[in-house]
PDB file of C-alpha atoms and ligand atoms in Angstrom:
ATOM      1  CA  MET A   1     -31.450 226.380 221.460  1.00 95.00           C
ATOM      2  CA  LYS A   2     -30.311 228.111 218.247  1.00 98.00           C
ATOM      3  CA  LYS A   3     -32.266 226.868 215.224  1.00 98.00           C
ATOM      4  CA  VAL A   4     -30.923 226.993 211.675  1.00 99.00           C
ATOM      5  CA  ILE A   5     -32.770 226.481 208.379  1.00 99.00           C
ATOM      6  CA  THR A   6     -31.578 225.949 204.831  1.00 98.00           C
ATOM      7  CA  TYR A   7     -33.294 225.131 201.526  1.00 98.00           C
ATOM      8  CA  GLY A   8     -32.364 223.132 198.459  1.00 97.00           C
ATOM      9  CA  THR A   9     -33.025 220.417 195.909  1.00 97.00           C
ATOM     10  CA  PHE A  10     -30.191 218.098 197.071  1.00 98.00           C
ATOM     11  CA  ASP A  11     -30.388 215.888 193.972  1.00 97.00           C
ATOM     12  CA  LEU A  12     -27.594 213.287 193.534  1.00 97.00           C
ATOM     13  CA  PHE A  13     -26.400 214.165 197.043  1.00 97.00           C
ATOM     14  CA  HIS A  14     -22.723 215.187 196.915  1.00 97.00           C
ATOM     15  CA  ILE A  15     -19.912 216.637 199.025  1.00 97.00           C
ATOM     16  CA  GLY A  16     -21.012 220.202 198.306  1.00 98.00           C
ATOM     17  CA  HIS A  17     -24.400 219.436 199.845  1.00 98.00           C
ATOM     18  CA  LEU A  18     -22.789 217.727 202.829  1.00 98.00           C
ATOM     19  CA  ASN A  19     -20.407 220.629 203.406  1.00 98.00           C
ATOM     20  CA  ILE A  20     -23.131 223.267 203.530  1.00 98.00           C
ATOM     21  CA  LEU A  21     -25.335 221.158 205.810  1.00 98.00           C
ATOM     22  CA  LYS A  22     -22.427 220.590 208.229  1.00 98.00           C
ATOM     23  CA  ARG A  23     -21.481 224.293 208.121  1.00 98.00           C
ATOM     24  CA  ALA A  24     -25.118 225.310 208.647  1.00 98.00           C
ATOM     25  CA  LYS A  25     -25.426 223.008 211.654  1.00 98.00           C
ATOM     26  CA  SER A  26     -22.192 224.367 213.126  1.00 98.00           C
ATOM     27  CA  LEU A  27     -23.888 227.773 213.388  1.00 98.00           C
ATOM     28  CA  GLY A  28     -26.520 226.481 215.808  1.00 98.00           C
ATOM     29  CA  ASP A  29     -27.925 223.480 217.671  1.00 98.00           C
ATOM     30  CA  TYR A  30     -30.795 222.297 215.459  1.00 98.00           C
ATOM     31  CA  LEU A  31     -30.910 222.161 211.656  1.00 99.00           C
ATOM     32  CA  VAL A  32     -34.110 222.182 209.611  1.00 99.00           C
ATOM     33  CA  VAL A  33     -33.687 221.439 205.889  1.00 99.00           C
ATOM     34  CA  ALA A  34     -36.441 222.337 203.432  1.00 98.00           C
ATOM     35  CA  VAL A  35     -36.104 219.994 200.442  1.00 98.00           C
ATOM     36  CA  SER A  36     -37.642 221.149 197.162  1.00 97.00           C
ATOM     37  CA  THR A  37     -40.564 218.985 196.018  1.00 98.00           C
ATOM     38  CA  ASP A  38     -40.625 217.648 192.453  1.00 97.00           C
ATOM     39  CA  GLU A  39     -43.418 220.087 191.593  1.00 97.00           C
ATOM     40  CA  PHE A  40     -41.443 223.059 192.998  1.00 97.00           C
ATOM     41  CA  ASN A  41     -38.370 221.955 191.055  1.00 95.00           C
ATOM     42  CA  THR A  42     -40.370 222.033 187.842  1.00 94.00           C
ATOM     43  CA  GLY A  43     -40.883 225.713 188.612  1.00 91.00           C
ATOM     44  CA  LYS A  44     -37.105 226.023 189.122  1.00 87.00           C
ATOM     45  CA  HIS A  45     -36.670 224.374 185.694  1.00 91.00           C
ATOM     46  CA  LYS A  46     -34.833 221.547 187.450  1.00 89.00           C
ATOM     47  CA  GLN A  47     -35.509 217.971 186.355  1.00 92.00           C
ATOM     48  CA  CYS A  48     -34.284 215.785 189.221  1.00 94.00           C
ATOM     49  CA  VAL A  49     -32.768 212.317 188.879  1.00 95.00           C
ATOM     50  CA  TYR A  50     -34.031 211.313 192.367  1.00 96.00           C
ATOM     51  CA  PRO A  51     -37.683 211.847 193.307  1.00 97.00           C
ATOM     52  CA  TYR A  52     -38.541 214.004 196.332  1.00 98.00           C
ATOM     53  CA  SER A  53     -39.124 210.999 198.620  1.00 98.00           C
ATOM     54  CA  HIS A  54     -35.566 209.729 197.973  1.00 98.00           C
ATOM     55  CA  ARG A  55     -33.970 213.188 198.267  1.00 98.00           C
ATOM     56  CA  ALA A  56     -35.832 213.908 201.524  1.00 98.00           C
ATOM     57  CA  GLN A  57     -34.944 210.527 203.090  1.00 98.00           C
ATOM     58  CA  ILE A  58     -31.271 210.873 202.152  1.00 98.00           C
ATOM     59  CA  VAL A  59     -31.065 214.376 203.672  1.00 98.00           C
ATOM     60  CA  GLU A  60     -32.983 213.208 206.766  1.00 98.00           C
ATOM     61  CA  ALA A  61     -30.388 210.433 207.288  1.00 98.00           C
ATOM     62  CA  ILE A  62     -27.508 212.912 207.421  1.00 98.00           C
ATOM     63  CA  ARG A  63     -26.253 213.033 211.014  1.00 98.00           C
ATOM     64  CA  CYS A  64     -26.207 216.851 211.304  1.00 98.00           C
ATOM     65  CA  VAL A  65     -29.800 217.197 210.013  1.00 98.00           C
ATOM     66  CA  ASP A  66     -32.526 217.307 212.680  1.00 98.00           C
ATOM     67  CA  GLU A  67     -35.658 217.834 210.594  1.00 98.00           C
ATOM     68  CA  VAL A  68     -36.722 217.838 206.946  1.00 98.00           C
ATOM     69  CA  ILE A  69     -39.716 219.773 205.605  1.00 98.00           C
ATOM     70  CA  PRO A  70     -40.923 220.109 201.992  1.00 98.00           C
ATOM     71  CA  GLU A  71     -40.183 223.267 200.024  1.00 98.00           C
ATOM     72  CA  THR A  72     -43.251 223.841 197.869  1.00 98.00           C
ATOM     73  CA  SER A  73     -43.040 227.581 197.097  1.00 97.00           C
ATOM     74  CA  TRP A  74     -40.739 230.614 197.040  1.00 96.00           C
ATOM     75  CA  GLU A  75     -43.059 232.367 199.494  1.00 97.00           C
ATOM     76  CA  GLN A  76     -42.917 229.903 202.390  1.00 98.00           C
ATOM     77  CA  LYS A  77     -39.651 231.034 203.999  1.00 98.00           C
ATOM     78  CA  ILE A  78     -41.073 233.720 206.319  1.00 98.00           C
ATOM     79  CA  ASP A  79     -43.788 231.343 207.550  1.00 98.00           C
ATOM     80  CA  ASP A  80     -41.198 228.590 208.040  1.00 98.00           C
ATOM     81  CA  ILE A  81     -38.954 230.939 210.052  1.00 98.00           C
ATOM     82  CA  ARG A  82     -41.873 231.911 212.282  1.00 98.00           C
ATOM     83  CA  LYS A  83     -43.401 228.428 212.613  1.00 98.00           C
ATOM     84  CA  HIS A  84     -40.062 226.772 213.449  1.00 98.00           C
ATOM     85  CA  SER A  85     -38.703 229.693 215.542  1.00 98.00           C
ATOM     86  CA  ILE A  86     -35.638 229.883 213.300  1.00 98.00           C
ATOM     87  CA  ASP A  87     -32.675 232.046 214.383  1.00 98.00           C
ATOM     88  CA  ILE A  88     -30.456 231.697 211.285  1.00 98.00           C
ATOM     89  CA  PHE A  89     -31.208 231.233 207.562  1.00 98.00           C
ATOM     90  CA  VAL A  90     -28.273 229.735 205.664  1.00 98.00           C
ATOM     91  CA  ILE A  91     -27.749 229.171 201.936  1.00 98.00           C
ATOM     92  CA  GLY A  92     -24.902 229.083 199.415  1.00 98.00           C
ATOM     93  CA  GLU A  93     -23.444 232.374 198.224  1.00 97.00           C
ATOM     94  CA  ASP A  94     -24.771 231.666 194.722  1.00 96.00           C
ATOM     95  CA  TRP A  95     -27.916 233.149 196.275  1.00 98.00           C
ATOM     96  CA  ALA A  96     -26.095 236.119 197.827  1.00 98.00           C
ATOM     97  CA  GLY A  97     -28.491 239.041 198.329  1.00 97.00           C
ATOM     98  CA  LYS A  98     -31.563 237.142 197.124  1.00 98.00           C
ATOM     99  CA  PHE A  99     -32.859 236.458 200.642  1.00 98.00           C
ATOM    100  CA  ASP A 100     -31.849 239.677 202.439  1.00 98.00           C
ATOM    101  CA  PHE A 101     -35.555 240.383 203.029  1.00 98.00           C
ATOM    102  CA  LEU A 102     -35.423 237.610 205.630  1.00 98.00           C
ATOM    103  CA  LYS A 103     -33.156 239.803 207.789  1.00 98.00           C
ATOM    104  CA  ASP A 104     -36.321 241.240 209.381  1.00 98.00           C
ATOM    105  CA  TYR A 105     -37.043 237.769 210.779  1.00 98.00           C
ATOM    106  CA  CYS A 106     -33.689 236.086 211.450  1.00 98.00           C
ATOM    107  CA  GLU A 107     -29.963 236.226 210.762  1.00 98.00           C
ATOM    108  CA  VAL A 108     -29.120 235.573 207.079  1.00 98.00           C
ATOM    109  CA  VAL A 109     -25.842 233.794 206.228  1.00 98.00           C
ATOM    110  CA  TYR A 110     -24.522 233.094 202.722  1.00 98.00           C
ATOM    111  CA  LEU A 111     -21.777 230.464 202.727  1.00 98.00           C
ATOM    112  CA  PRO A 112     -19.148 229.795 200.055  1.00 98.00           C
ATOM    113  CA  ARG A 113     -20.022 226.959 197.692  1.00 97.00           C
ATOM    114  CA  THR A 114     -17.808 223.879 197.482  1.00 97.00           C
ATOM    115  CA  LYS A 115     -15.707 224.252 194.352  1.00 96.00           C
ATOM    116  CA  SER A 116     -15.887 222.032 191.244  1.00 93.00           C
ATOM    117  CA  ILE A 117     -18.859 219.870 192.197  1.00 94.00           C
ATOM    118  CA  SER A 118     -22.506 220.194 191.223  1.00 94.00           C
ATOM    119  CA  THR A 119     -25.405 217.942 190.358  1.00 93.00           C
ATOM    120  CA  THR A 120     -24.980 218.992 186.706  1.00 92.00           C
ATOM    121  CA  SER A 121     -21.264 218.113 186.682  1.00 93.00           C
ATOM    122  CA  ILE A 122     -22.056 214.722 188.184  1.00 94.00           C
ATOM    123  CA  ARG A 123     -24.686 214.022 185.534  1.00 93.00           C
ATOM    124  CA  ASN A 124     -22.220 214.943 182.769  1.00 93.00           C
ATOM    125  CA  THR A 125     -19.423 212.917 184.357  1.00 93.00           C
ATOM    126  CA  VAL A 126     -21.605 209.810 184.588  1.00 92.00           C
ATOM    127  CA  LYS A 127     -22.866 210.343 181.024  1.00 92.00           C
ATOM    128  CA  ASN A 128     -19.256 210.439 179.772  1.00 93.00           C
ATOM    129  CA  GLY A 129     -18.329 207.320 181.763  1.00 92.00           C
ATOM    130  CA  LYS A 130     -15.803 209.277 183.792  1.00 91.00           C
ATOM    131  CA  SER A 131     -15.415 209.695 187.582  1.00 89.00           C
ATOM    132  CA  ILE A 132     -15.385 212.663 189.954  1.00 86.00           C
ATOM    133  CA  THR A 133     -11.848 213.563 191.015  1.00 81.00           C
TER     134      THR A 133
HETATM  135  N1  C2G B 201     -24.115 223.982 197.253  1.00 82.63           N
HETATM  136  C1  C2G B 201     -22.812 224.236 197.670  1.00 82.63           C
HETATM  137  N2  C2G B 201     -21.777 223.829 196.907  1.00 82.63           N
HETATM  138  C2  C2G B 201     -21.991 223.176 195.737  1.00 82.63           C
HETATM  139  C3  C2G B 201     -23.305 222.901 195.313  1.00 82.63           C
HETATM  140  C4  C2G B 201     -24.372 223.316 196.097  1.00 82.63           C
HETATM  141  O1  C2G B 201     -22.597 224.843 198.742  1.00 82.63           O
HETATM  142  N3  C2G B 201     -20.914 222.787 195.008  1.00 82.63           N
HETATM  143  C5  C2G B 201     -25.214 224.457 198.110  1.00 82.63           C
HETATM  144  C6  C2G B 201     -26.114 225.456 197.419  1.00 82.63           C
HETATM  145  O2  C2G B 201     -25.544 226.763 197.483  1.00 82.63           O
HETATM  146  C7  C2G B 201     -27.387 225.355 198.248  1.00 82.63           C
HETATM  147  C8  C2G B 201     -27.392 223.863 198.652  1.00 82.63           C
HETATM  148  O3  C2G B 201     -26.051 223.372 198.439  1.00 82.63           O
HETATM  149  O4  C2G B 201     -27.276 226.166 199.424  1.00 82.63           O
HETATM  150  C9  C2G B 201     -28.354 223.049 197.816  1.00 82.63           C
HETATM  151  O5  C2G B 201     -28.023 223.257 196.452  1.00 82.63           O
HETATM  152  P1  C2G B 201     -29.142 222.845 195.340  1.00 82.63           P
HETATM  153  O6  C2G B 201     -29.641 221.484 195.641  1.00 82.63           O
HETATM  154  O7  C2G B 201     -28.581 223.170 194.008  1.00 82.63           O
HETATM  155  O8  C2G B 201     -30.331 223.836 195.712  1.00 82.63           O
HETATM  156  P2  C2G B 201     -30.827 225.123 194.904  1.00 82.63           P
HETATM  157  O9  C2G B 201     -31.255 224.735 193.560  1.00 82.63           O
HETATM  158  O10 C2G B 201     -29.792 226.162 195.088  1.00 82.63           O
HETATM  159  O11 C2G B 201     -32.178 225.473 195.713  1.00 82.63           O
HETATM  160  O12 C2G B 201     -35.267 228.290 197.948  1.00 82.63           O
HETATM  161  C10 C2G B 201     -33.903 228.032 197.693  1.00 82.63           C
HETATM  162  C11 C2G B 201     -33.720 226.917 196.688  1.00 82.63           C
HETATM  163  O13 C2G B 201     -34.505 225.792 197.017  1.00 82.63           O
HETATM  164  C12 C2G B 201     -32.239 226.506 196.638  1.00 82.63           C
END
């Protein structure tokens, strides 16, 4: 069984999040998603709309997701890969190169981001009373 892991905040869950989770799952048989806790997001200077418990439950309910774990630090990835016997680490190409050090432990795949959607753009769209096209 090929196990895949990916990490993220997944606030205001949108099609870009769904696309990368589906693509990540298509690379293996079992997908673990590490969802950033509220405390960890503070360190990422991200103020979430949804609290961790909502973001984690929403991700867990996605059909292609097999397991959700909390992301509490930048340093946990190697332990996660070992503990969960991960074969492939996947993340959006906005992180290209940042996680190459994981290549000693598993395959590292950077996937293209979905264009013209982001949690920030959704927040601005809602604020302006508009809709996502
Ligand atoms: N993503 C995407 N397309 C978008 C928006 C996001 O493919 N239009 C991807 C990101 O590249 C990332 C995942 O969706 O792989 C989650 O994005 P965020 O919730 O913004 O997560 P991020 O802040 O990048 O946190 O340790 C890694 C960090 O936790 C990643």
